[in-house]
């Protein structure tokens, strides 16, 4: 660190030098000079007495940053610039070879697509795979088989007037019931009768007086249970309504798997009561349920045989017409699957449209009909081609390395297109930048300067084009490298989430960003070289035509004489400069300048307190960034800290650095930006505090799908009329144990479990343990050993306890698995509540199990509840990993702690707003919405990092001028890159599936915030408290 006096003397010298330069600057009056000089003094932290003012600590910090951060950053940046320049030399010299090499590499990486295995199983995409629920499911299914499939039919009364408890309506219900039983498939080998139905295992002796039939062997639920599914009994019943009132909650249900007594709430709705409020007089809706056995494929988790039978069930039920019912609504797993698939197929049309819109925008963004010299529409198509090729190669490489592919991963193409086009726009935005050459005239267009180089200096088109390509890549390389590395770091950090689909998505994006970055520096540069050569040749043709008076032609040559100096023509001409000569005389100095600067910066040492050492370092710093030589009639210096100097960056048509910056950086503009940001932040905090964890059942089923809209209607009908009093089946499983010695533990386990407030106590009254004990008491038997207990249990299960034969599994060593059915209340239970109930139940049975060992509480929904258990933890963990990684990378790439903090703050702001918008969009935190919180880090880094990096590289005197320059240079590129992705995502607003609706809502939020941060918030903040630019820190040091 420097002594205050030495710092003041150094600052005074710079203040005087800056004012002298400004006074010499053409077009700057004395008042402007004094104003900028005052700003310059303020910028350099010098007070009136010549010592450091209240901000001198910032200067000391700047010196420290020079010693630790800036030197490392400069070394890295110059290494990047040198590498990019060398790549440009190779690509510009042999663009054809570069293109072929990239294509061959892309084909090699793309071979991984051969191993593509598209994963469509939802539970494998959105739930953590190594959880207790999956292990419990495997244990249960290995011993007790797969869960049954249920086919539902919902009936609504015709015209809203029919009483469905009338005898004629019930008889018509029997007709529908018989129709369902008549449905078969696969050459009459499968059906809803005893051929494929889930079997009834409990005793039916209570129905012997009603006449047993084969129908009573199948599990089902409906109002017909009051007559034991016997049409004759219903026909003989003189008053069905009286039968219903007399037996509700009392009569045994022969076939229901959820209750041993007939529960009206699960099979009838829109109930009408008499004046006493208890006597039922009618019903307006009914529900029928048929249970099918299924054998699930281990990979697909589906039974194709059951799905084919359900397909016929749907068509037959919907095709029938009834007098008392409106169109019956079947709901089966087949209908749910086909509805979801059809909806995704329809949404893919919009995805394809979105891709074409992005391609069209890439062309139009660089196309300029009024000024053909600046038009680069074809380059926009080259950019899209580069991104597509790199994405295919990256995805193939990721698939080859074992990363799973899913339909949602295809959406990554949007994001990679946006990131890749952003890099292409940055390169294109700097290709027409002024060259730091003695012969360069900044008053003329870049193309005219290049044409003069060919016509006056005798260089070839290839050599002149190469010089400009090298200059472009040297200037843009560090910027796109910063954003590519930070994007990759963010996506790699996001891959640490426990949700498989989110992790795979981030891995694909990380691979795509890095491969696209490599192809941008090679393939796109080679294609850009061809375009630049053609533009220069057309310009030369126009000049030649103007000289000869001929009409301008599109070809290289006009008339009988070639108008363009090609490589061969220059080689034969005396004193001409060929491509090889340019590599030594013109191209190589571009790289040499980088190497020279690198040596100066890396070899710079800390400054002693001696004033002479400060002066030496001051002069070395000035040599680090030499001023470009003056062109005839041009301004004297780029580094002059004045408004006139800033005009070098602001062209006549510069909207971002001109009118936009005037409004944005005015005090009203600054106040508006900061106020709007504060309001959005407050809304995000409020929304974040109200977010809850949940997801709608069957979220993948949508309304409006042609041919399958009835599925959504059926699910909505169920939610509206049959959700009240709904219950959810949950199994209680015990493993191998001595149930005689552990009978007290078994008793305590059942009682404690039944005491949980969400458990329907009555559902536990009929279990194998209590039934066996009751049988022992009834028969007067006593058991005094484990062997006697096991023998009595075998006898009971083979006789009176046949109901429970499938619930108790016995081998030669004894009982090795048991199952007890229970019901949980399911009224308006969110995913978060279900998760807490699952954990509480597991903890309860663990405490009560005693010598029984491990006890399992399991339901198929537990697989999904596990995802709620890890969503918050894994999302926060992945987001923190991504943010910290990006922050560390930014420190070393930007070389300024304050700059890295600003970018990280804006990224965190975007993540917070995305999280809070979950509540604002009336959505819930789940395994889909958490996805966007994680990827928000990667998507929101580019824009503010680009602007901040350009701000740090600026040499203007004040913060406002540096912010203006950053907008002028990269504002158009950042805007084009963001808009290209926004236009593509906007089309998904027409999609109907939940996952694409979420993509539209949250990605639009992230992308709009990213543009806001880069084009509004970052320039405003930098104009107020922005970090000291790199050049000024070197000067201070």
PDB file of C-alpha atoms in Angstrom, residues 68 351 393 533 852 920:
ATOM      1  CA  UNK A  68      -3.801 -10.229  -5.039  1.00  0.00           C
ATOM      2  CA  UNK A 351     -41.789 -26.112 -29.386  1.00  0.00           C
ATOM      3  CA  UNK A 393     -22.448 -32.898 -30.121  1.00  0.00           C
ATOM      4  CA  UNK A 533     -14.253 -11.834 -46.895  1.00  0.00           C
ATOM      5  CA  UNK A 852     -40.455 -56.919  16.137  1.00  0.00           C
ATOM      6  CA  UNK A 920     -47.546 -14.990  -7.040  1.00  0.00           C
TER       7      UNK A 920
END
